CSV table of C-alpha atoms in Angstrom, one decimal:
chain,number,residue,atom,x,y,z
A,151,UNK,CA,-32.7,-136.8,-81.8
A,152,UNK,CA,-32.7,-135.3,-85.4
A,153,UNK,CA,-36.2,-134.0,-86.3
A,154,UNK,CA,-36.2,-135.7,-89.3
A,155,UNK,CA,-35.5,-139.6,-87.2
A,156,UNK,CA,-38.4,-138.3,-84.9
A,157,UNK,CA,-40.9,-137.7,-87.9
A,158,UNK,CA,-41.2,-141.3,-88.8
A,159,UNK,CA,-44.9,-141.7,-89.1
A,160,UNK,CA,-46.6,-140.8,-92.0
A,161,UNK,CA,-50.4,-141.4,-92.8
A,162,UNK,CA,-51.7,-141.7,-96.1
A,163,UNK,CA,-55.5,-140.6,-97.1
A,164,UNK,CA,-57.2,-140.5,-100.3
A,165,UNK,CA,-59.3,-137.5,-101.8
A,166,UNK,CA,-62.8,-138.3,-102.0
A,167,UNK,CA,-61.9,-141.7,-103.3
A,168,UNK,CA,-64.7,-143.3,-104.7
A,169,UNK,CA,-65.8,-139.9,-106.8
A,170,UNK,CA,-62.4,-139.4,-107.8
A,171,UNK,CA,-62.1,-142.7,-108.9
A,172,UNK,CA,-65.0,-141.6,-111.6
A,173,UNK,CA,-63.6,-138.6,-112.6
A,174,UNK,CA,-60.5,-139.4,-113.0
A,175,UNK,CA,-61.9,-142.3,-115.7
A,176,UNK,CA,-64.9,-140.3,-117.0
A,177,UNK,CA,-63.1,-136.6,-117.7
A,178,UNK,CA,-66.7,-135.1,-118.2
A,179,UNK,CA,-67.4,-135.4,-114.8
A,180,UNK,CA,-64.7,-133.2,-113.5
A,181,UNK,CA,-65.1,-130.3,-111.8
A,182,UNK,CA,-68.8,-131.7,-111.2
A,183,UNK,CA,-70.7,-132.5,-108.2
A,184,UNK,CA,-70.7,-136.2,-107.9
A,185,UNK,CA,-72.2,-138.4,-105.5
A,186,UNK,CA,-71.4,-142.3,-105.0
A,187,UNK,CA,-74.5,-144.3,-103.4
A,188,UNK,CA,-76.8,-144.6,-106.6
A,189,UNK,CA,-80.0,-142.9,-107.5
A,190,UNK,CA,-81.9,-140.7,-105.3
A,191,UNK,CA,-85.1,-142.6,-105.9
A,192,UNK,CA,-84.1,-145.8,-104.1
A,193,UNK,CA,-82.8,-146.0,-101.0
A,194,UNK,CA,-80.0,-145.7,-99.8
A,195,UNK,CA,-76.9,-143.5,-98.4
A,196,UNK,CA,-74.2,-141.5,-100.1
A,197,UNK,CA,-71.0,-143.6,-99.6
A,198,UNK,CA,-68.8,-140.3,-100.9
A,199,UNK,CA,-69.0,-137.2,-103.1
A,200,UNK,CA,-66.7,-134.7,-104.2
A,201,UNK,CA,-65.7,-131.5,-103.2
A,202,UNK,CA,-68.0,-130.0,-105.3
A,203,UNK,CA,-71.0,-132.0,-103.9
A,204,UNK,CA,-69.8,-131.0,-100.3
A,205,UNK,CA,-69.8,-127.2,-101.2
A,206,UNK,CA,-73.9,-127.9,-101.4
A,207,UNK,CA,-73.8,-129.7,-97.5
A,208,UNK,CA,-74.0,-132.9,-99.2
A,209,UNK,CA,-71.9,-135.4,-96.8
A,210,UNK,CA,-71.1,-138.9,-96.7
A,211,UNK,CA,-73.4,-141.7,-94.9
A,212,UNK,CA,-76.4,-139.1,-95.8
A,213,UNK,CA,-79.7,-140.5,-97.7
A,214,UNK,CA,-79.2,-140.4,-101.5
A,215,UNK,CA,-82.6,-138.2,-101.2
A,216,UNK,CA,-81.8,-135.6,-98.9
A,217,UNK,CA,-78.3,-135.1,-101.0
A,218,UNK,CA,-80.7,-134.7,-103.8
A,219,UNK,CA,-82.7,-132.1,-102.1
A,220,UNK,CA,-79.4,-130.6,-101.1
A,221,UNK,CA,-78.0,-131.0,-104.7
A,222,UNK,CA,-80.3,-131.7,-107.7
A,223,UNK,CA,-78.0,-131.1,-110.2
A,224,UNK,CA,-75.7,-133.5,-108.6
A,225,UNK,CA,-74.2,-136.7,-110.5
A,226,UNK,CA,-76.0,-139.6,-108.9
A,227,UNK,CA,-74.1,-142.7,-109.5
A,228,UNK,CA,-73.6,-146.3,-108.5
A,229,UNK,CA,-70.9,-147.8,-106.1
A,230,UNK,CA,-68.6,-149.6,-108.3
A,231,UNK,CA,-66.6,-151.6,-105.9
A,232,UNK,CA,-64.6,-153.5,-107.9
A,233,UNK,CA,-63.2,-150.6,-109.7
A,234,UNK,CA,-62.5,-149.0,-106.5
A,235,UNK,CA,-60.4,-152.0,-105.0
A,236,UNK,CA,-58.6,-152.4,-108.0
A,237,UNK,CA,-57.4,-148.8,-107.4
A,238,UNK,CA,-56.6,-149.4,-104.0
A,239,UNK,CA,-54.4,-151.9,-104.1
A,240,UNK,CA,-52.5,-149.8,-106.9
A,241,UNK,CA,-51.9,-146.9,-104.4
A,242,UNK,CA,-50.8,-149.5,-101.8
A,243,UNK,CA,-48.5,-150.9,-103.6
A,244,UNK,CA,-47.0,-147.6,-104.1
A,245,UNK,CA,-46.7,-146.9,-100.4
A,246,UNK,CA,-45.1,-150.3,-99.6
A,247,UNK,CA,-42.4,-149.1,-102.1
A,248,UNK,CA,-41.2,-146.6,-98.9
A,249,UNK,CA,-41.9,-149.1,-96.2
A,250,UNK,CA,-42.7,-152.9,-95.4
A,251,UNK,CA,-44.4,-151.4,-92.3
A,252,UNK,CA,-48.0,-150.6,-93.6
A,253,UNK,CA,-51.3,-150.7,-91.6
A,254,UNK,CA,-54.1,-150.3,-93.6
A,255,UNK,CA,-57.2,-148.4,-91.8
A,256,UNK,CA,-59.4,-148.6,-95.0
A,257,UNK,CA,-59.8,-149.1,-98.8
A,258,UNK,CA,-58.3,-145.7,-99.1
A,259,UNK,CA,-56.0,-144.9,-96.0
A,260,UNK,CA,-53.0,-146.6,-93.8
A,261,UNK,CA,-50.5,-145.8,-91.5
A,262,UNK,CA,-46.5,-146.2,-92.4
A,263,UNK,CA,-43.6,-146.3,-90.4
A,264,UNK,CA,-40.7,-144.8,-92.2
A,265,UNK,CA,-37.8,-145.8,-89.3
A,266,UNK,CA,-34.6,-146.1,-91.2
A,267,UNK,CA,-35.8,-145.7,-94.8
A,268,UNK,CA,-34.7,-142.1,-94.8
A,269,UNK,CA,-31.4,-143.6,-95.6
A,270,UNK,CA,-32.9,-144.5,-99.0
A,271,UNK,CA,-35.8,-142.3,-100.0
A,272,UNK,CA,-34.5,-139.0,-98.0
A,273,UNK,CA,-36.4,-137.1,-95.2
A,274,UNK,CA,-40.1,-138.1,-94.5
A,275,UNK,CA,-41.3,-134.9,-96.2
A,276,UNK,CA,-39.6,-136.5,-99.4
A,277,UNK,CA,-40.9,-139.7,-99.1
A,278,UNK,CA,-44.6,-137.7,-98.3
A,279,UNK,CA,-44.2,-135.8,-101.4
A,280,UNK,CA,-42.9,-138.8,-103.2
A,281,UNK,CA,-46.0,-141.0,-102.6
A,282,UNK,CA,-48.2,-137.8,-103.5
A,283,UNK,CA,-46.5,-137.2,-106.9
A,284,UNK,CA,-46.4,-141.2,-108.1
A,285,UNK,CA,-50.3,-141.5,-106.7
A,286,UNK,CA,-51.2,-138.1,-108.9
A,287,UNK,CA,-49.0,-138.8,-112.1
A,288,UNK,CA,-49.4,-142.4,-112.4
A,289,UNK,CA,-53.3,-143.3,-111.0
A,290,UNK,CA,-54.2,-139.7,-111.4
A,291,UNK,CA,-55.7,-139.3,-107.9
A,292,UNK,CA,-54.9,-136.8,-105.3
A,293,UNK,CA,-54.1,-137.8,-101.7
A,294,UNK,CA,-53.3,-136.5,-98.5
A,295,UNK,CA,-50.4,-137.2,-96.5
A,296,UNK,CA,-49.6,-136.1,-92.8
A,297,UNK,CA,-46.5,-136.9,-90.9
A,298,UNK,CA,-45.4,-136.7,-87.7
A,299,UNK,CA,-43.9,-138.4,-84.3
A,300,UNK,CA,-47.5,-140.9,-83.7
A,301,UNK,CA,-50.0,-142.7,-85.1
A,302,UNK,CA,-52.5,-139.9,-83.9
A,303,UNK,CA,-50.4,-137.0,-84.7
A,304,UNK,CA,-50.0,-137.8,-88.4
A,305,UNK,CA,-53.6,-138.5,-88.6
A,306,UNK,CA,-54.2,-135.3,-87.0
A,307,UNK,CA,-51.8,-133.5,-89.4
A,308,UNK,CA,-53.7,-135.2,-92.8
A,309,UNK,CA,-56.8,-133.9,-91.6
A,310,UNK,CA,-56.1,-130.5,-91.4
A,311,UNK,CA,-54.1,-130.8,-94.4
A,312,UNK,CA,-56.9,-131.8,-96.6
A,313,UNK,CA,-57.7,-131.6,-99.4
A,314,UNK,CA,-54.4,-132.6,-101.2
A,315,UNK,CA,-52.1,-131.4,-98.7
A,316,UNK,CA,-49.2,-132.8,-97.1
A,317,UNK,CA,-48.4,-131.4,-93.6
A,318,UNK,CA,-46.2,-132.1,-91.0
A,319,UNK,CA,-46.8,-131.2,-86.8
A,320,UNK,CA,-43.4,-131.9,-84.8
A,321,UNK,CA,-43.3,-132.9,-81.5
A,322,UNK,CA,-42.7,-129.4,-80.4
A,323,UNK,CA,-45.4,-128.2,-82.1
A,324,UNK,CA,-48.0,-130.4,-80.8
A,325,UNK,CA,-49.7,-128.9,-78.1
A,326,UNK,CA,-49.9,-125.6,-79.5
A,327,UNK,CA,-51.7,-127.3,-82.6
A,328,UNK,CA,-54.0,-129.3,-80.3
A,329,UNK,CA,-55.0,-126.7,-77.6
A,330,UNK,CA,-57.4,-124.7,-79.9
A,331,UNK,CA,-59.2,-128.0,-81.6
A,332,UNK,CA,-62.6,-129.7,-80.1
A,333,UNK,CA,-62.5,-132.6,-77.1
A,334,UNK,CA,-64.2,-134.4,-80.0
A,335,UNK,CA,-60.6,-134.4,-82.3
A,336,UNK,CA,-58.7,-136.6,-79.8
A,337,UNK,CA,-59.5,-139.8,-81.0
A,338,UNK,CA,-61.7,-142.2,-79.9
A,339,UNK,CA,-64.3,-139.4,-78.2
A,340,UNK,CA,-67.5,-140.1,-79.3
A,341,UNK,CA,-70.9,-138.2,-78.4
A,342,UNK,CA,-71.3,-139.5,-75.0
A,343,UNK,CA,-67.6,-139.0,-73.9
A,344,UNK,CA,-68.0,-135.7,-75.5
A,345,UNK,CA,-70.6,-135.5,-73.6
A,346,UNK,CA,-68.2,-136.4,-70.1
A,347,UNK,CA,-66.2,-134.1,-70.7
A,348,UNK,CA,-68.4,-131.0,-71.0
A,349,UNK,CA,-69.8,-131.9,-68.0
A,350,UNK,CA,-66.2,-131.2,-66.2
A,351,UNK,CA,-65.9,-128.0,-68.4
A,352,UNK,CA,-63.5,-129.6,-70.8
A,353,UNK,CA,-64.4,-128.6,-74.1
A,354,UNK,CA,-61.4,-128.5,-76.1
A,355,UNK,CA,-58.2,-130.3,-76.5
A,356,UNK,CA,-56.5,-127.1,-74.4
A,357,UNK,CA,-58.9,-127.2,-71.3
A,358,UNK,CA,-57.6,-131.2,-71.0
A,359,UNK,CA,-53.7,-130.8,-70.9
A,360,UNK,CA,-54.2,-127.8,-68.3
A,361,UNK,CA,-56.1,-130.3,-66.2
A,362,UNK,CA,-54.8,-132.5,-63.2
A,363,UNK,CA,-55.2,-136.1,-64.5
A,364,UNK,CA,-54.9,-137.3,-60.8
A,365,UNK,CA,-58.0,-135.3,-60.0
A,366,UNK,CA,-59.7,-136.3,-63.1
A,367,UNK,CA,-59.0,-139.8,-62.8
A,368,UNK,CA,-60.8,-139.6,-59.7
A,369,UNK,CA,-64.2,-137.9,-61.3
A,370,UNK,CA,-64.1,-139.9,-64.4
A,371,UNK,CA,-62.2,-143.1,-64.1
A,372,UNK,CA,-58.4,-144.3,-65.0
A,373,UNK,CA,-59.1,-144.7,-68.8
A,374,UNK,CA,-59.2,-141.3,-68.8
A,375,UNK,CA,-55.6,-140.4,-68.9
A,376,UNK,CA,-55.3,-141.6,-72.3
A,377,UNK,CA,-57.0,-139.2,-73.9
A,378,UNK,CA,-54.9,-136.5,-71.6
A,379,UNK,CA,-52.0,-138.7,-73.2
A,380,UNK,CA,-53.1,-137.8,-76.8
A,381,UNK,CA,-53.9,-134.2,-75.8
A,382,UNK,CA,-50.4,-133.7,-74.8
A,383,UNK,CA,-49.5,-135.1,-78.4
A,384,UNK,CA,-48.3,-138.9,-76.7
A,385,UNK,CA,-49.5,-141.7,-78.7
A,386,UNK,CA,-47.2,-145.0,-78.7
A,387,UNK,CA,-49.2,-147.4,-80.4
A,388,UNK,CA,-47.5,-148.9,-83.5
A,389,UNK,CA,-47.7,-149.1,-86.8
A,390,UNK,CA,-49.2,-153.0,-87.3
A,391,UNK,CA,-49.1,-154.2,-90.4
A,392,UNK,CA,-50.8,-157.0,-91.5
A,393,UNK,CA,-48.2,-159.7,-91.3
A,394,UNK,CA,-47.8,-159.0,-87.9
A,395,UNK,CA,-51.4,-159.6,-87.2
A,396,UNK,CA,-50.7,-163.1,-88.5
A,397,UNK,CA,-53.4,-162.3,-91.4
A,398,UNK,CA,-53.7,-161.0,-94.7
A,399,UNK,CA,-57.2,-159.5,-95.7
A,400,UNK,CA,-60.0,-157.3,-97.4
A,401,UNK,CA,-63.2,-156.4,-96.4
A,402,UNK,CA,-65.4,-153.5,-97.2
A,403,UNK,CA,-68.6,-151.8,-95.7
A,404,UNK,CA,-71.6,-151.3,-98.5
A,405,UNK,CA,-73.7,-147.7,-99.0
A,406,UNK,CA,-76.6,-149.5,-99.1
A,407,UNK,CA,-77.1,-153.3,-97.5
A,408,UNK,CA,-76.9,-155.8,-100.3
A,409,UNK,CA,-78.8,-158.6,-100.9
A,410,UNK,CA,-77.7,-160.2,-104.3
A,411,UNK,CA,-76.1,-163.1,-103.1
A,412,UNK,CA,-73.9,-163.5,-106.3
A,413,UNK,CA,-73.1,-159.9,-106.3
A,414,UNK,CA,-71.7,-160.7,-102.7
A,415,UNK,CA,-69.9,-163.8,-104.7
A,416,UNK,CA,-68.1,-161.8,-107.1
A,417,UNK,CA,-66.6,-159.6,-104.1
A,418,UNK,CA,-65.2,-163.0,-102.5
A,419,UNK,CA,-63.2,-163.3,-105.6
A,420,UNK,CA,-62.5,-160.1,-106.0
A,421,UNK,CA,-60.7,-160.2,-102.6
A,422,UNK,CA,-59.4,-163.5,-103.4
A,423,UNK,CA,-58.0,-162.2,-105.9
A,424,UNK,CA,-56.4,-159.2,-103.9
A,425,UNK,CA,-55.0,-161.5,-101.2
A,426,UNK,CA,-53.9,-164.4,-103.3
A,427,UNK,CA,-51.5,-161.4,-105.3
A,428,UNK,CA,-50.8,-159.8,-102.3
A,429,UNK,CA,-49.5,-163.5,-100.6
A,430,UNK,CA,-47.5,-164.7,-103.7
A,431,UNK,CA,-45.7,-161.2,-103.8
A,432,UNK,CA,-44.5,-161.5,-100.2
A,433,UNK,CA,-43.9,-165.3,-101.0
A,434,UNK,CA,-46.5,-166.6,-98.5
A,435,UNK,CA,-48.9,-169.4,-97.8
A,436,UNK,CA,-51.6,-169.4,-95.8
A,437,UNK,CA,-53.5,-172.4,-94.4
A,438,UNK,CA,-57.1,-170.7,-92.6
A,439,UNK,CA,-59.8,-168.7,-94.2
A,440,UNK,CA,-61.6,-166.5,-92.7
A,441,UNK,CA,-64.9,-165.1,-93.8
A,442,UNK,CA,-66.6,-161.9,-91.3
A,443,UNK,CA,-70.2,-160.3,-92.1
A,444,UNK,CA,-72.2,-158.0,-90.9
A,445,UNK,CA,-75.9,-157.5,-90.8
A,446,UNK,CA,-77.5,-154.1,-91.0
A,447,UNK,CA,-78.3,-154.9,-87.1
A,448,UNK,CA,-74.4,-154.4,-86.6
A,449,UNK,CA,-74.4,-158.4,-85.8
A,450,UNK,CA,-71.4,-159.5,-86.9
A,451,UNK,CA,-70.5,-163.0,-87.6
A,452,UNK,CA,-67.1,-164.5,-88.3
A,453,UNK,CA,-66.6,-168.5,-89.8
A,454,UNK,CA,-63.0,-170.2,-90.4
A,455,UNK,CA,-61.8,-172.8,-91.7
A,456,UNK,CA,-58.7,-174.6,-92.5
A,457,UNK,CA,-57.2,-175.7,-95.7
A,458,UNK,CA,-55.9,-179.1,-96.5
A,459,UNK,CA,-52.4,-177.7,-97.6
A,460,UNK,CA,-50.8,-174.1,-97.1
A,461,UNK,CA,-51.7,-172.7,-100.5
A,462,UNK,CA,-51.6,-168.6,-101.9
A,463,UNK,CA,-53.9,-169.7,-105.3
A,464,UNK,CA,-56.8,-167.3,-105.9
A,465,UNK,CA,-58.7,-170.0,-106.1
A,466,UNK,CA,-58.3,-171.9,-103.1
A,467,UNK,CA,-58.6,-169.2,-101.3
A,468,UNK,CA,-61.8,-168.0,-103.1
A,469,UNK,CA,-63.8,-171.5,-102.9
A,470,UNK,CA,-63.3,-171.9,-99.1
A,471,UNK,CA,-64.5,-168.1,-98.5
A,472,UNK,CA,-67.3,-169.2,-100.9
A,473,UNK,CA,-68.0,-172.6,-99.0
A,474,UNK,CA,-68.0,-170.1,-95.5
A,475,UNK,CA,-70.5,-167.5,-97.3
A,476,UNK,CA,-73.0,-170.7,-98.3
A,477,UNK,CA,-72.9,-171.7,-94.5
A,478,UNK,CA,-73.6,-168.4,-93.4
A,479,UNK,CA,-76.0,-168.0,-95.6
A,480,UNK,CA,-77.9,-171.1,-94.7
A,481,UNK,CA,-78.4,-169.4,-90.9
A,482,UNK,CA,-78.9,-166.2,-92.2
A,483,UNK,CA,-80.5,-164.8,-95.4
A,484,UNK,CA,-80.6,-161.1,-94.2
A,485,UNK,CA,-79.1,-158.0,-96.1
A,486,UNK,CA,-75.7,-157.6,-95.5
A,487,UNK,CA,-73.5,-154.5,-94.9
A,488,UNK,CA,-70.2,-155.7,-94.4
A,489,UNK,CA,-68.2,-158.8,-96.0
A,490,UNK,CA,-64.6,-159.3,-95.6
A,491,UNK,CA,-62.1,-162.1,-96.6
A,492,UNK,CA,-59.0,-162.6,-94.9
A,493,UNK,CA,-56.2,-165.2,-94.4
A,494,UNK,CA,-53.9,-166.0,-91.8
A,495,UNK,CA,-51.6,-169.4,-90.2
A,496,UNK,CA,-49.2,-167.5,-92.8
A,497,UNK,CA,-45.6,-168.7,-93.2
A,498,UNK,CA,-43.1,-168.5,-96.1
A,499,UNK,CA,-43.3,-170.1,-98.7
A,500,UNK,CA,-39.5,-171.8,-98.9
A,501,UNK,CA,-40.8,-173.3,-95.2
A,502,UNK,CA,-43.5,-175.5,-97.0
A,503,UNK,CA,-42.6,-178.5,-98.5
A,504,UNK,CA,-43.1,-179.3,-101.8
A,505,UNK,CA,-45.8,-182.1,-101.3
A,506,UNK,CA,-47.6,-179.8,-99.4
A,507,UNK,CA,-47.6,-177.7,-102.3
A,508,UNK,CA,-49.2,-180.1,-104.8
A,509,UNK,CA,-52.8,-179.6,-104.4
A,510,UNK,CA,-52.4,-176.0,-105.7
A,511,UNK,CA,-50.2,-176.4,-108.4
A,512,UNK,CA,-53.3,-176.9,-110.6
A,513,UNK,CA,-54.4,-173.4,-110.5
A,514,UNK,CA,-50.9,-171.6,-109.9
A,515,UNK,CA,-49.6,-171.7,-113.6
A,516,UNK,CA,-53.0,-169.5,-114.0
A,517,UNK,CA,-52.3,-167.0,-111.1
A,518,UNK,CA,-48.7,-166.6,-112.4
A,519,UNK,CA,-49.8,-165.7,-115.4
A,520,UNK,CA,-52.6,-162.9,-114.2
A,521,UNK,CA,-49.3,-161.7,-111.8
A,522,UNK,CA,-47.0,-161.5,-114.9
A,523,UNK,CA,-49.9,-159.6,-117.2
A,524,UNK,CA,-51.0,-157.2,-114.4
A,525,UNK,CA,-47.5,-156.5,-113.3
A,526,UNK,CA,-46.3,-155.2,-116.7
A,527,UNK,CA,-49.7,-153.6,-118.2
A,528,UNK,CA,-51.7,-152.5,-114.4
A,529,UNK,CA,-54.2,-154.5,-112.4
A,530,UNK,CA,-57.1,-153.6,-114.2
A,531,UNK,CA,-56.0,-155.0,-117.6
A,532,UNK,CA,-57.1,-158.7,-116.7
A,533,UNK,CA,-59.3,-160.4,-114.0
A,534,UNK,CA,-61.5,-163.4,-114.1
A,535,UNK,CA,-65.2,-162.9,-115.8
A,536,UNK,CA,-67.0,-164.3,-112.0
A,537,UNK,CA,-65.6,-160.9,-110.7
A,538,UNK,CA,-67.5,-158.2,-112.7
A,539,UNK,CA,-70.3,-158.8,-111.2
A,540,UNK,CA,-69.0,-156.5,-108.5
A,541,UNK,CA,-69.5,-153.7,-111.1
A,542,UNK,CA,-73.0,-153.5,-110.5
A,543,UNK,CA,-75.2,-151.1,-108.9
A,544,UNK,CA,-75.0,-152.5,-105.6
């Protein structure tokens, strides 16, 4: 097979998002040490920083005040979610020009599977380089971009790449660049499977593929031999994107646990918003809703509920989310970490009948209309007052 066929994963990874975000909008701040999780008298965690901030030890998910200790003349500022979204979905819709096979991992990083598009957009190093150069000249952010045979491979390759780097690891080059690397780089090794392995004497990626996974197997169980798998550079999960999942979503994990309930509001719409776009532009309906949050307790709780009609308005979409949240909210008042929004029973739109289309002609002239504006002058030219709320410190 053609090396260029067999590189047909590519992984796609922001810089630093957040703090790039703000530097790229607020020029001053460049070259700066910024850190996103606002101020170091309150608590709370460092959701990012920037390079700069990391050359002091300053690291993500750290208290706000020890990254002050670490940094003092670091730029303290606020999570600004809405802004960061907005941005988002701008570098998404850049990658889905290369592929309609995107899985998104995060706000700022996804999975695509290039099979076939080489025939339009050239070799996956082009289409790599492509994505980097439109993110860079027309968002003004930097991201990384690895590529290779797998799903773990081309995440492996963006990490090493990083910062700003685009890297490639065939399939013949695998091992070698696996056998120097930690057991903890294979994915899905936490501390305690770390911790497994050390007691066999395996402590890097090398000391796995030289063992005998029959022998192993025996001493630490049959699920083992998919991390020997992945240490030999095998990985044959695919690329899912979300249509195949039978959903279309959004949902984001907080810095700091919120407790402003209208704050929390203002992201429903937000992602309303997002998905409502994101359904018309793939000429989709949806007929459930699904709200998920989670506590600070790592309690998660998911409500659905379905629509009267199949319907892709913003605000359909946005009430019964907000109806879900009120519900939730009635059981359980506590700060929350995580909220998410997503929709699914999806089918196109040409397969609903008109009549079931009525009840959301009310609000579609509307959503057409924010489509039309944002695709000609950028998403962040218009959005409904409810949703800058989300700009808040929280």
């Amino acid at each position: 097979m053609p090396l260029n066929q067999a590189l047909s994963i590519i992984h796609c990874d922001l810089d630093a998002f957040f703090a790039s975000v703000e530097q790229r909008d607020d020029p001053s701040l460049r070259g700066l040490p910024v850190i996103i999780g606002g101020s170091p008298e309150a608590r709370g965690v460092v959701s990012t920083c920037s390079y700069e901030a990391r050359a002091f030890g300053v690291r993500s998910a750290m208290p706000t005040a020890q990254a002050y200790r670490l940094c003092p003349q670091g730029i303290f500022l606020p999570v600004n979610m809405k802004k960061y979204i907005e941005a988002s979905g701008q570098v998404f819709e850049i990658m889905a020009a290369y592929s309609p096979l995107i899985e998104p991992l995060s706000i700022d990083e996804a999975f695509l599977d290039i099979t076939g598009c080489n025939r339009l957009f050239g070799s996956a190093e082009k289409i790599g380089q492509s994505i980097k150069e439109r993110v860079c000249h027309e968002l003004g952010l930097n991201i990384s971009v690895g590529i290779s045979c797998n799903k773990f491979l081309a995440k492996l390759a963006t990490e090493l790449g990083k910062p700003n780097g685009l890297k490639i690891i065939t399939e013949e080059e695998a091992a070698g660049v696996l056998a120097p690397l930690p057991i903890a780089n294979l994915w899905g090794v936490g501390p305690k499977t770390r911790q497994a392995f050390e007691r066999q004497g395996i402590l890097t990626i090398g000391d796995l593929q030289q063992v005998n996974i029959e022998n192993l197997e025996k001493q630490m169980g049959s699920s083992i031999r998919d991390y020997w798998e992945l240490a030999h550079g095998i990985d044959n999960r695919r690329v899912e994107p979300e249509h195949e999942a039978k959903s279309i979503g959004r949902e984001t994990t907080f810095p700091r646990d919120v407790e402003d309930d209208l704050f929390l509001d203002s992201i429903l719409l937000t992602f309303a918003e997002i998905i409502g776009r994101r359904l018309r532009k793939a000429e989709l309906t949806a007929q459930t809703v699904t709200l998920k949050i989670r506590y600070p307790d790592f309690k998660t709780l998911t409500r659905s509920k379905t629509i009267s009609a199949p319907s892709d308005a913003d605000m359909t979409i946005y009430q019964t989310g907000a109806d879900l949240f009120a519900e939730l909210r009635r059981q359980n008042t506590s700060r929350v970490r995580l909220i998410g929004l997503s929709v699914g029973r999806l089918q196109s739109r040409s397969k609903v009948c008109q009549d079931s289309l009525f009840q959301t002609r009310v609000n579609k002239p509307v959503d057409e209309v924010l489509d039309s504006i944002k695709d000609r002058f950028g998403e962040r030219i218009i959005t409904r007052a409810e949703t800058l709320l989300s700009d808040n410190d929280e």
